[in-house]
Coordinates of C-alpha atoms in Angstrom, one line a residue:
Chain A
A1 CA 88.1 181.5 29.4
T2 CA 90.2 178.8 28.2
E3 CA 89.3 175.2 28.4
S4 CA 86.5 173.5 30.5
R5 CA 87.5 170.7 32.7
Q6 CA 84.7 168.6 34.3
G7 CA 82.2 171.2 33.4
V8 CA 83.9 174.1 35.2
L9 CA 85.0 176.9 33.1
V10 CA 88.7 178.0 34.0
R11 CA 89.4 181.6 33.7
G12 CA 92.7 182.7 32.0
R13 CA 94.5 183.0 35.2
G14 CA 96.9 180.3 34.9
W15 CA 97.0 176.9 36.9
K16 CA 97.2 178.4 40.2
G17 CA 94.6 176.9 42.5
M18 CA 93.4 174.4 39.8
V19 CA 92.0 171.2 41.3
F20 CA 92.9 168.2 39.1
N21 CA 90.8 165.3 39.6
T22 CA 93.4 162.8 38.8
P23 CA 93.1 159.2 39.8
P24 CA 95.4 158.0 42.6
N25 CA 98.9 157.5 41.2
P26 CA 99.5 153.8 41.8
N27 CA 103.3 154.2 41.4
P28 CA 104.4 157.4 43.3
S29 CA 107.9 157.0 42.2
V30 CA 106.9 157.9 38.6
I31 CA 108.6 161.0 37.2
L32 CA 106.7 162.4 34.2
I33 CA 109.2 164.1 31.7
S34 CA 108.3 165.4 28.3
G35 CA 110.0 164.2 25.2
S36 CA 112.0 167.4 24.4
L37 CA 113.3 167.8 28.0
C38 CA 114.9 164.2 27.7
G39 CA 116.7 165.2 24.4
L40 CA 114.8 162.6 22.6
G41 CA 113.2 165.0 20.0
P42 CA 109.7 166.1 19.8
H43 CA 108.1 163.2 18.3
V44 CA 109.6 160.5 20.3
S45 CA 108.0 159.8 23.5
P46 CA 110.1 159.3 26.7
P47 CA 109.8 156.0 28.4
L48 CA 106.2 155.9 29.7
F49 CA 107.1 154.6 33.1
S50 CA 110.2 155.3 35.1
P51 CA 111.5 151.7 35.4
L52 CA 111.2 150.3 38.9
P53 CA 114.3 148.3 40.0
E54 CA 113.1 144.8 39.4
E55 CA 113.8 142.2 42.1
P56 CA 115.7 139.3 40.7
Q57 CA 113.1 136.7 39.8
T58 CA 113.9 133.0 40.7
D59 CA 114.4 130.9 37.9
I60 CA 113.0 127.5 38.3
G61 CA 113.5 126.2 34.5
L62 CA 115.7 123.9 33.0
P63 CA 119.3 125.0 32.4
H64 CA 120.0 125.5 28.6
E65 CA 123.3 124.7 27.1
R66 CA 124.5 127.3 24.6
L67 CA 126.4 125.8 21.6
S68 CA 129.8 127.4 20.8
R69 CA 129.0 131.1 19.9
A70 CA 131.9 131.6 17.6
K71 CA 130.9 128.7 15.4
E72 CA 127.4 129.8 15.2
L73 CA 128.4 133.4 14.4
K74 CA 130.8 132.0 11.6
E75 CA 128.0 129.9 10.2
R76 CA 125.5 132.7 10.3
K77 CA 127.9 135.3 8.8
R78 CA 128.6 132.8 6.1
I79 CA 124.9 132.5 5.2
L80 CA 124.5 136.3 5.2
R81 CA 127.5 136.7 2.9
E82 CA 126.0 134.2 0.4
N83 CA 122.6 136.0 0.6
R84 CA 124.1 139.1 -0.3
Q85 CA 126.0 137.7 -3.3
N86 CA 122.7 136.0 -4.5
A87 CA 121.4 138.1 -7.5
E88 CA 117.8 136.5 -7.3
M89 CA 117.4 137.7 -3.8
E90 CA 118.6 141.1 -4.7
R91 CA 116.2 141.4 -7.4
A92 CA 113.3 140.1 -5.4
A93 CA 114.0 142.6 -2.6
R94 CA 114.3 145.5 -5.1
L95 CA 111.2 144.5 -6.7
R96 CA 109.6 143.9 -3.3
T97 CA 108.4 140.6 -4.2
V98 CA 110.1 138.5 -1.7
L99 CA 108.0 136.6 0.8
I100 CA 109.9 134.7 3.4
P101 CA 108.4 131.2 4.4
L102 CA 106.7 131.7 7.5
E103 CA 106.9 128.1 8.7
D104 CA 110.6 127.9 8.4
V105 CA 110.7 131.3 10.4
R106 CA 108.6 129.9 13.1
A107 CA 110.5 126.6 13.4
E108 CA 113.9 128.7 13.8
W109 CA 112.2 131.1 16.1
E110 CA 111.0 128.2 18.3
R111 CA 114.7 127.2 18.6
T112 CA 116.2 130.5 19.1
S113 CA 114.2 133.5 20.6
G114 CA 110.8 131.6 21.0
P115 CA 111.1 130.4 24.6
F116 CA 112.0 134.2 25.7
H117 CA 109.1 135.5 23.8
K118 CA 106.8 132.9 25.3
Q119 CA 108.0 133.7 28.8
R120 CA 107.4 137.3 28.3
V121 CA 103.7 136.9 27.1
A122 CA 103.1 134.5 30.1
K123 CA 104.5 137.0 32.4
H124 CA 102.1 139.6 31.1
C125 CA 99.3 137.2 31.4
G126 CA 100.2 136.6 35.1
V127 CA 101.0 133.1 34.7
F128 CA 103.9 133.0 36.8
R129 CA 102.6 135.3 39.4
D130 CA 99.4 133.1 39.9
L131 CA 100.9 129.6 39.5
F132 CA 104.4 129.8 41.0
G133 CA 104.3 132.9 43.2
G134 CA 106.7 134.9 41.1
A135 CA 109.2 132.5 40.3
T136 CA 109.7 132.3 36.4
F137 CA 111.1 129.8 34.0
T138 CA 112.0 129.8 30.4
P139 CA 109.9 127.2 28.4
W140 CA 112.8 125.5 26.3
V141 CA 110.6 122.6 25.4
A142 CA 108.2 123.6 22.5
L143 CA 104.9 122.2 23.6
R144 CA 102.4 121.7 20.6
V145 CA 98.8 121.3 21.7
Q146 CA 96.0 120.8 19.1
Y147 CA 92.3 120.2 19.7
S148 CA 90.7 118.2 16.8
Q149 CA 87.3 118.9 15.8
E150 CA 84.7 116.7 14.0
D151 CA 85.4 118.1 10.6
E152 CA 89.1 117.0 11.0
H153 CA 89.7 121.0 11.6
L154 CA 92.6 121.4 14.3
V155 CA 92.6 124.2 16.7
P156 CA 96.0 124.9 17.9
V157 CA 96.8 126.4 21.3
Y158 CA 99.7 128.8 21.4
Y159 CA 100.5 131.3 24.2
G160 CA 97.1 133.2 24.8
N161 CA 95.0 132.6 21.8
M162 CA 91.2 132.2 21.9
V163 CA 89.6 128.7 22.1
T164 CA 86.0 128.0 22.9
P165 CA 85.0 125.4 25.3
S166 CA 83.2 123.5 22.7
E167 CA 86.4 123.2 20.7
A168 CA 88.0 122.0 23.9
S169 CA 85.3 119.5 24.7
S170 CA 87.8 116.5 24.3
A171 CA 91.3 115.9 25.3
P172 CA 94.0 117.5 22.7
A173 CA 96.8 115.9 20.8
V174 CA 100.1 117.0 22.8
S175 CA 103.3 116.6 21.3
Y176 CA 106.8 117.9 22.2
E177 CA 110.4 116.6 21.5
A178 CA 111.6 114.2 24.0
D179 CA 114.6 112.0 24.5
K180 CA 113.9 108.2 24.7
G181 CA 114.0 107.1 28.3
S182 CA 113.0 110.5 29.8
L183 CA 109.7 110.9 31.9
W184 CA 107.4 113.9 31.8
T185 CA 104.3 115.1 33.5
L186 CA 101.6 117.2 31.7
L187 CA 99.2 119.3 33.8
L188 CA 96.2 121.4 32.7
T189 CA 94.9 123.9 35.2
N190 CA 92.6 127.0 35.3
P191 CA 93.7 129.6 37.8
D192 CA 90.7 131.8 37.1
G193 CA 87.6 129.7 37.4
H194 CA 87.4 128.7 41.0
L195 CA 83.9 129.3 42.2
R196 CA 84.5 129.4 45.9
D197 CA 88.0 130.5 46.5
A198 CA 89.8 133.2 44.5
D199 CA 93.2 131.9 45.1
S200 CA 93.1 128.3 44.2
E201 CA 92.8 126.6 40.7
Y202 CA 90.8 123.9 39.2
L203 CA 92.8 120.8 37.8
H204 CA 91.4 119.8 34.6
W205 CA 94.0 117.1 33.3
L206 CA 97.0 115.4 35.1
V207 CA 99.2 112.7 33.2
T208 CA 102.2 111.6 35.0
N209 CA 105.3 109.6 34.3
I210 CA 104.9 109.8 30.5
P211 CA 107.7 108.0 28.8
G212 CA 109.1 110.1 26.0
S213 CA 106.4 112.1 24.2
D214 CA 103.7 109.5 24.3
I215 CA 100.9 110.7 26.3
K216 CA 98.8 107.6 26.1
A217 CA 101.4 105.5 27.8
G218 CA 101.6 108.0 30.9
K219 CA 99.6 107.4 34.1
E220 CA 96.4 109.6 34.0
M221 CA 96.1 110.9 37.7
C222 CA 93.1 112.9 36.8
H223 CA 91.0 112.5 33.6
Y224 CA 90.2 115.3 31.2
L225 CA 87.4 117.7 32.1
P226 CA 86.2 120.2 29.4
P227 CA 86.7 123.7 30.4
F228 CA 83.6 125.6 32.1
P229 CA 84.1 129.3 32.5
A230 CA 81.0 130.6 34.1
M231 CA 78.7 132.9 32.2
G232 CA 79.5 136.7 32.9
T233 CA 82.9 136.0 34.4
G234 CA 84.7 136.8 31.3
Y235 CA 87.9 135.1 30.0
H236 CA 89.7 132.5 31.8
R237 CA 93.2 131.3 31.4
F238 CA 93.7 127.5 30.9
I239 CA 97.5 126.7 31.2
F240 CA 99.3 123.5 30.0
L241 CA 102.4 122.8 32.0
L242 CA 105.1 120.2 30.9
F243 CA 107.4 119.1 33.8
K244 CA 110.5 117.2 33.0
Q245 CA 111.0 114.6 35.6
H246 CA 114.3 113.4 36.8
G247 CA 113.1 109.9 37.6
P248 CA 109.8 108.1 38.2
I249 CA 107.8 109.7 40.9
N250 CA 105.1 108.4 43.1
F251 CA 102.1 110.6 42.4
S252 CA 99.6 108.8 44.6
Q253 CA 98.9 111.5 46.7
D254 CA 97.6 113.7 43.7
A255 CA 95.6 110.8 42.2
R256 CA 91.9 111.7 41.8
P257 CA 89.3 108.9 41.3
T258 CA 87.7 108.2 38.0
P259 CA 85.4 109.7 37.2
C260 CA 86.1 112.8 39.2
Y261 CA 83.3 115.4 38.8
S262 CA 83.5 116.8 42.4
L263 CA 84.8 120.4 42.2
K264 CA 86.2 120.0 45.7
M265 CA 88.4 117.2 44.5
R266 CA 89.5 119.1 41.6
T267 CA 90.5 122.2 43.7
F268 CA 94.3 122.3 43.2
S269 CA 97.2 124.6 43.8
T270 CA 100.2 124.5 41.4
F271 CA 102.3 126.2 43.8
D272 CA 102.0 123.4 46.5
F273 CA 102.0 120.7 44.0
Y274 CA 105.2 122.0 42.5
R275 CA 106.9 122.7 45.9
K276 CA 106.0 119.2 47.0
H277 CA 107.8 117.6 44.0
K278 CA 110.4 120.2 43.2
D279 CA 113.4 118.1 43.8
A280 CA 112.3 115.6 41.4
M281 CA 110.9 117.7 38.3
T282 CA 111.5 120.9 36.7
P283 CA 108.9 122.9 34.4
A284 CA 109.9 122.7 30.7
G285 CA 107.0 123.7 28.6
L286 CA 104.1 126.0 28.5
A287 CA 101.0 126.7 26.5
F288 CA 97.8 128.4 27.3
F289 CA 94.6 129.7 25.9
Q290 CA 92.0 132.1 26.8
C291 CA 88.4 130.7 27.1
Q292 CA 85.0 132.3 27.4
W293 CA 81.3 131.0 28.3
D294 CA 79.9 128.8 25.5
S295 CA 76.5 126.9 25.4
S296 CA 78.6 123.8 25.9
V297 CA 79.4 125.1 29.4
T298 CA 75.7 124.7 30.3
S299 CA 75.7 121.0 29.3
T300 CA 78.9 120.6 31.3
F301 CA 77.5 122.1 34.4
H302 CA 74.3 120.1 34.1
Q303 CA 75.5 116.7 33.0
L304 CA 79.0 116.4 34.1
L305 CA 79.0 118.3 37.2
N306 CA 75.5 117.7 38.1
M307 CA 74.7 121.3 39.5
R308 CA 72.7 124.3 38.6
E309 CA 74.7 126.7 36.4
P310 CA 75.8 129.8 38.2
V311 CA 75.5 133.2 36.2
F312 CA 77.4 136.1 37.1
E313 CA 77.1 139.8 36.4
F314 CA 80.0 142.3 36.3
V315 CA 80.0 144.9 39.0
R316 CA 81.8 148.0 38.2
P317 CA 84.0 149.4 41.1
P318 CA 82.5 152.9 42.3
T319 CA 83.7 156.0 40.8
Y320 CA 86.5 157.7 42.5
H321 CA 86.0 161.1 44.2
P322 CA 88.9 162.8 46.1
P323 CA 88.2 163.4 49.8
Q324 CA 85.6 165.9 50.5
V325 CA 86.7 169.5 51.2
K326 CA 84.5 171.8 53.6
F327 CA 85.0 174.8 51.3
P328 CA 85.3 173.5 47.8
R329 CA 86.5 176.0 45.2
H330 CA 85.0 176.3 41.8
Q331 CA 82.9 173.3 42.2
P332 CA 79.1 173.3 41.3
L333 CA 76.3 172.5 43.7
R334 CA 76.3 168.9 42.6
Y335 CA 79.6 168.4 44.4
L336 CA 77.6 167.5 47.5
D337 CA 75.7 164.9 45.6
R338 CA 78.9 162.9 45.1
Y339 CA 79.4 162.5 48.7
R340 CA 75.8 161.9 49.8
D341 CA 74.8 158.2 50.7
T342 CA 71.3 158.6 49.2
Q343 CA 70.7 159.5 45.7
E344 CA 69.2 163.0 45.9
P345 CA 69.9 165.1 42.9
T346 CA 70.2 168.8 43.5
Y347 CA 69.5 169.7 39.7
G348 CA 67.0 168.9 37.2
I349 CA 64.2 168.7 39.6
Y350 CA 62.6 171.9 38.6
Chain B
M1 CA 96.4 143.1 38.4
C2 CA 92.8 143.8 37.9
F3 CA 90.1 142.3 40.2
F4 CA 86.2 142.5 39.6
N5 CA 83.7 141.4 41.9
L6 CA 80.7 139.8 40.4
W7 CA 77.0 139.3 41.8
W8 CA 75.6 136.1 41.0
I9 CA 71.9 135.1 40.0
F10 CA 70.6 131.6 39.6
V11 CA 69.0 131.5 36.1
C12 CA 68.8 127.8 35.1
S13 CA 66.5 125.4 36.6
P14 CA 68.1 122.5 38.2
P15 CA 68.6 119.5 35.9
Q16 CA 65.7 116.9 36.4
G17 CA 66.3 113.2 36.2
L18 CA 70.1 113.5 35.5
R19 CA 71.3 111.8 38.5
F20 CA 73.0 108.5 38.1
A21 CA 70.7 105.5 38.7
S22 CA 72.6 103.1 40.9
T23 CA 71.3 100.0 42.6
T24 CA 73.9 100.0 45.5
A25 CA 73.1 102.3 48.4
G26 CA 76.8 103.0 48.8
L27 CA 77.6 104.2 45.3
K28 CA 74.4 106.5 45.6
T29 CA 75.9 108.3 48.6
E30 CA 79.2 108.8 46.8
T31 CA 77.9 110.4 43.8
E32 CA 75.6 112.5 46.2
V33 CA 78.5 113.5 48.1
D34 CA 80.7 114.2 45.2
T35 CA 78.3 116.4 43.4
S36 CA 76.1 118.0 46.2
E37 CA 79.0 120.1 47.5
N38 CA 79.5 121.5 43.7
E39 CA 76.5 123.6 44.3
V40 CA 77.9 125.6 47.0
V41 CA 79.4 128.7 45.1
A42 CA 80.7 132.0 46.7
P43 CA 78.4 134.8 45.9
N44 CA 81.3 137.0 44.7
F45 CA 83.5 136.0 42.1
T46 CA 86.9 137.2 41.4
N47 CA 88.8 136.8 38.1
R48 CA 92.4 137.2 38.4
N49 CA 93.4 137.2 34.7
P50 CA 94.9 140.6 33.9
R51 CA 93.8 140.3 30.2
N52 CA 90.2 139.6 31.2
L53 CA 88.9 143.3 31.4
E54 CA 90.8 144.4 28.4
Q55 CA 89.5 141.6 26.3
M56 CA 86.0 142.3 27.5
A57 CA 86.5 146.0 26.6
L58 CA 85.9 147.1 30.1
A59 CA 89.4 148.0 31.2
R60 CA 90.4 151.6 31.6
K61 CA 92.5 153.3 29.0
E62 CA 94.8 156.2 30.2
R63 CA 92.6 159.1 29.0
G64 CA 94.9 161.8 29.9
W65 CA 98.1 163.1 28.2
K66 CA 96.0 165.1 25.7
T67 CA 98.6 167.9 25.3
T68 CA 101.3 165.3 24.3
W69 CA 101.7 163.1 21.4
P70 CA 101.5 160.0 21.2
K71 CA 98.6 159.6 23.3
R72 CA 98.3 156.7 25.8
E73 CA 94.7 155.8 25.1
F74 CA 95.1 152.1 24.2
W75 CA 95.4 148.7 25.7
H76 CA 98.1 147.6 23.1
R77 CA 99.9 149.6 20.9
L78 CA 101.8 148.7 17.7
R79 CA 105.1 150.6 17.3
L80 CA 107.3 150.4 14.2
E81 CA 110.8 151.5 14.7
R82 CA 112.9 151.9 11.4
T83 CA 116.6 152.4 12.3
Q84 CA 119.5 152.9 9.9
H85 CA 120.2 149.2 9.8
Y86 CA 117.2 147.2 11.0
V87 CA 113.4 147.3 11.4
E88 CA 111.6 146.4 14.5
A89 CA 107.9 146.2 15.6
F90 CA 106.7 146.0 19.3
V91 CA 103.2 145.5 20.7
E92 CA 103.3 147.2 24.1
R93 CA 101.0 148.2 26.8
S94 CA 100.5 151.6 28.1
N95 CA 102.9 151.2 30.9
G96 CA 105.6 150.3 28.3
D97 CA 105.8 146.7 28.8
V98 CA 106.5 145.0 25.6
V99 CA 104.2 141.9 25.1
V100 CA 105.1 140.7 21.5
S101 CA 108.0 141.8 19.3
A102 CA 109.5 141.1 16.0
S103 CA 112.6 142.4 14.5
T104 CA 115.0 141.9 11.4
R105 CA 117.7 141.6 14.0
E106 CA 116.3 138.0 14.8
W107 CA 118.2 135.3 13.1
A108 CA 115.1 133.7 12.2
I109 CA 114.0 136.4 10.0
K110 CA 117.5 137.9 9.1
R111 CA 118.6 134.8 7.1
H112 CA 115.7 134.8 4.6
L113 CA 116.0 138.5 3.8
Y114 CA 118.5 140.2 1.4
S115 CA 118.5 143.3 3.5
P116 CA 117.2 143.8 7.1
K117 CA 115.9 147.3 6.1
G118 CA 113.8 148.4 3.6
V119 CA 110.3 148.1 2.0
A120 CA 110.6 144.2 1.5
A121 CA 112.0 143.7 5.2
C122 CA 108.8 145.8 6.5
K123 CA 106.4 143.6 4.6
N124 CA 107.8 140.4 5.7
L125 CA 108.1 141.7 9.2
G126 CA 104.4 142.6 9.0
R127 CA 103.5 139.0 8.1
V128 CA 105.5 137.6 11.0
M129 CA 104.3 140.1 13.5
A130 CA 100.6 139.4 12.5
Q131 CA 101.2 135.7 13.1
R132 CA 102.8 136.3 16.4
C133 CA 100.0 138.7 17.7
L134 CA 97.5 136.2 16.8
E135 CA 99.3 133.5 18.6
A136 CA 99.4 135.8 21.6
G137 CA 95.7 136.4 21.4
I138 CA 96.2 140.0 20.6
N139 CA 93.7 140.8 17.9
F140 CA 93.2 144.6 18.2
V141 CA 96.1 146.8 18.2
N142 CA 96.4 150.7 18.3
F143 CA 98.5 152.0 15.2
K144 CA 98.4 155.8 15.8
A145 CA 101.8 156.2 17.1
I146 CA 103.3 157.2 13.6
I147 CA 103.8 160.6 12.2
P148 CA 101.5 161.5 9.3
W149 CA 104.2 162.2 6.7
E150 CA 106.1 159.1 7.5
H151 CA 102.9 157.2 7.5
R152 CA 102.6 157.7 3.8
C153 CA 105.7 156.2 2.9
D154 CA 105.7 152.7 1.0
S155 CA 107.5 150.7 3.8
I156 CA 105.1 151.7 6.6
Q157 CA 102.1 151.1 4.0
E158 CA 103.4 147.9 3.3
F159 CA 103.7 146.9 6.8
E160 CA 100.2 148.0 7.5
K161 CA 98.9 146.0 4.7
A162 CA 100.8 142.9 5.7
M163 CA 99.4 143.1 9.3
E164 CA 95.7 143.6 8.0
E165 CA 96.1 140.7 5.8
G166 CA 97.6 138.6 8.6
G167 CA 94.3 139.1 10.5
V168 CA 95.2 141.7 13.1
V169 CA 92.7 144.9 13.2
L170 CA 94.6 148.0 13.6
H171 CA 92.2 150.1 15.8
E172 CA 91.0 149.1 19.3
P173 CA 87.2 148.8 20.1
R174 CA 85.9 151.6 22.3
R175 CA 85.7 151.0 25.9
I176 CA 82.2 150.0 27.3
Y177 CA 81.2 152.7 29.7
R178 CA 77.8 151.6 30.6

């Protein structure tokens, strides 16, 4: 008798006739290979999934001009050569005391590989799939969003960090680099929180025709509504989108009355909104945060939305059992319990 | 994509006396129309956020792979790759998708270092990686994919210390089964 699998003792007869209760393979094209077979060595795992041929994703972002690569490389090589000739740097590296300035690294990262990293994280959080139906863009414009608290504390919004609804109760300070005379649109949407329809979003804030980076000078089509993720529903994404307009656009169709506390009026679809104006604007900036229920959400429901607060409970999907077989091999009597509709156990009753 | 259906129960009593007191009949009907429809809520709620279940510790971890190493029982794994010339760190999911990465190959980090490999590079890479993980909302990461005798070396110890000091917890919470 070797090992026991699901309470059944397997005799040392090999793997013939074993019933493996594995969950259904979501991707039948996966080929499982061990590391040594790949020639990678015993301690290196092979690629965990055989990569599916990815369909080319439509890019709806701004075009990015690359500066001359040769000049950039020459400059970088010069700096690296200087570093290697610097005796202080060599001593600090040898004695392991060197600490690189994180702010400078972050600023340089935002200019170089930041947009690609943000796009990657947003893709994994399903932002492009839910808002744009699969089309992606690289957020070249660095969008800095900060919620200010009463004690002068600032809560920043990066790409996926946690912010509570009480911290996000008032409109944040948004800043980004913009040329003079350019027009922008800022949008805050929640694709997860819709209480009636799973495929639509709630619009929390829409400011259009913003000249440069001055949000106050833009026309506020929909005033700011604090986040209200219902209790028990878990974490919701709240996504800030910055669009660069090619010229002044008439958004009168998307104007909401002030004040607008009707959830029906706040129901929104970024896909339709972008499709309507896609010739006149392109997405340029992205920032999002995850938000969970908080006691301030109760007051938002009661005072602002004037409704009873809905409370939800998580329902687990039923456990998977493979299709029932008439003559199951090496299964205990409780095999029948798994397929019976009523709850009648055949053990523990004596 | 992970979906989960939720049942709802009304728990709170309706707010009393919080309707807007208005004199004109027209205004009153507007606010009533506005907010009376708010109460209509679907009984089943679906949350499309792919990170929701794993942040609530309810998502499945891949529990098989018990006869191979490293195991795939994690939501996010931190993998440190030290090559001859560079040091790279990746945070990836069990299906192999890289979520956050940092490497001394990037110009932003390379320019401040004397050498892109070595203990000092690992330490600073740890600090940068911790900052990026927290910004991406990844607070718990599995750091078991290192060989024991390599884990004891100085550079990986410094990297681990830098990640801990940066605020990332290097073990994932247990999944909630009940």
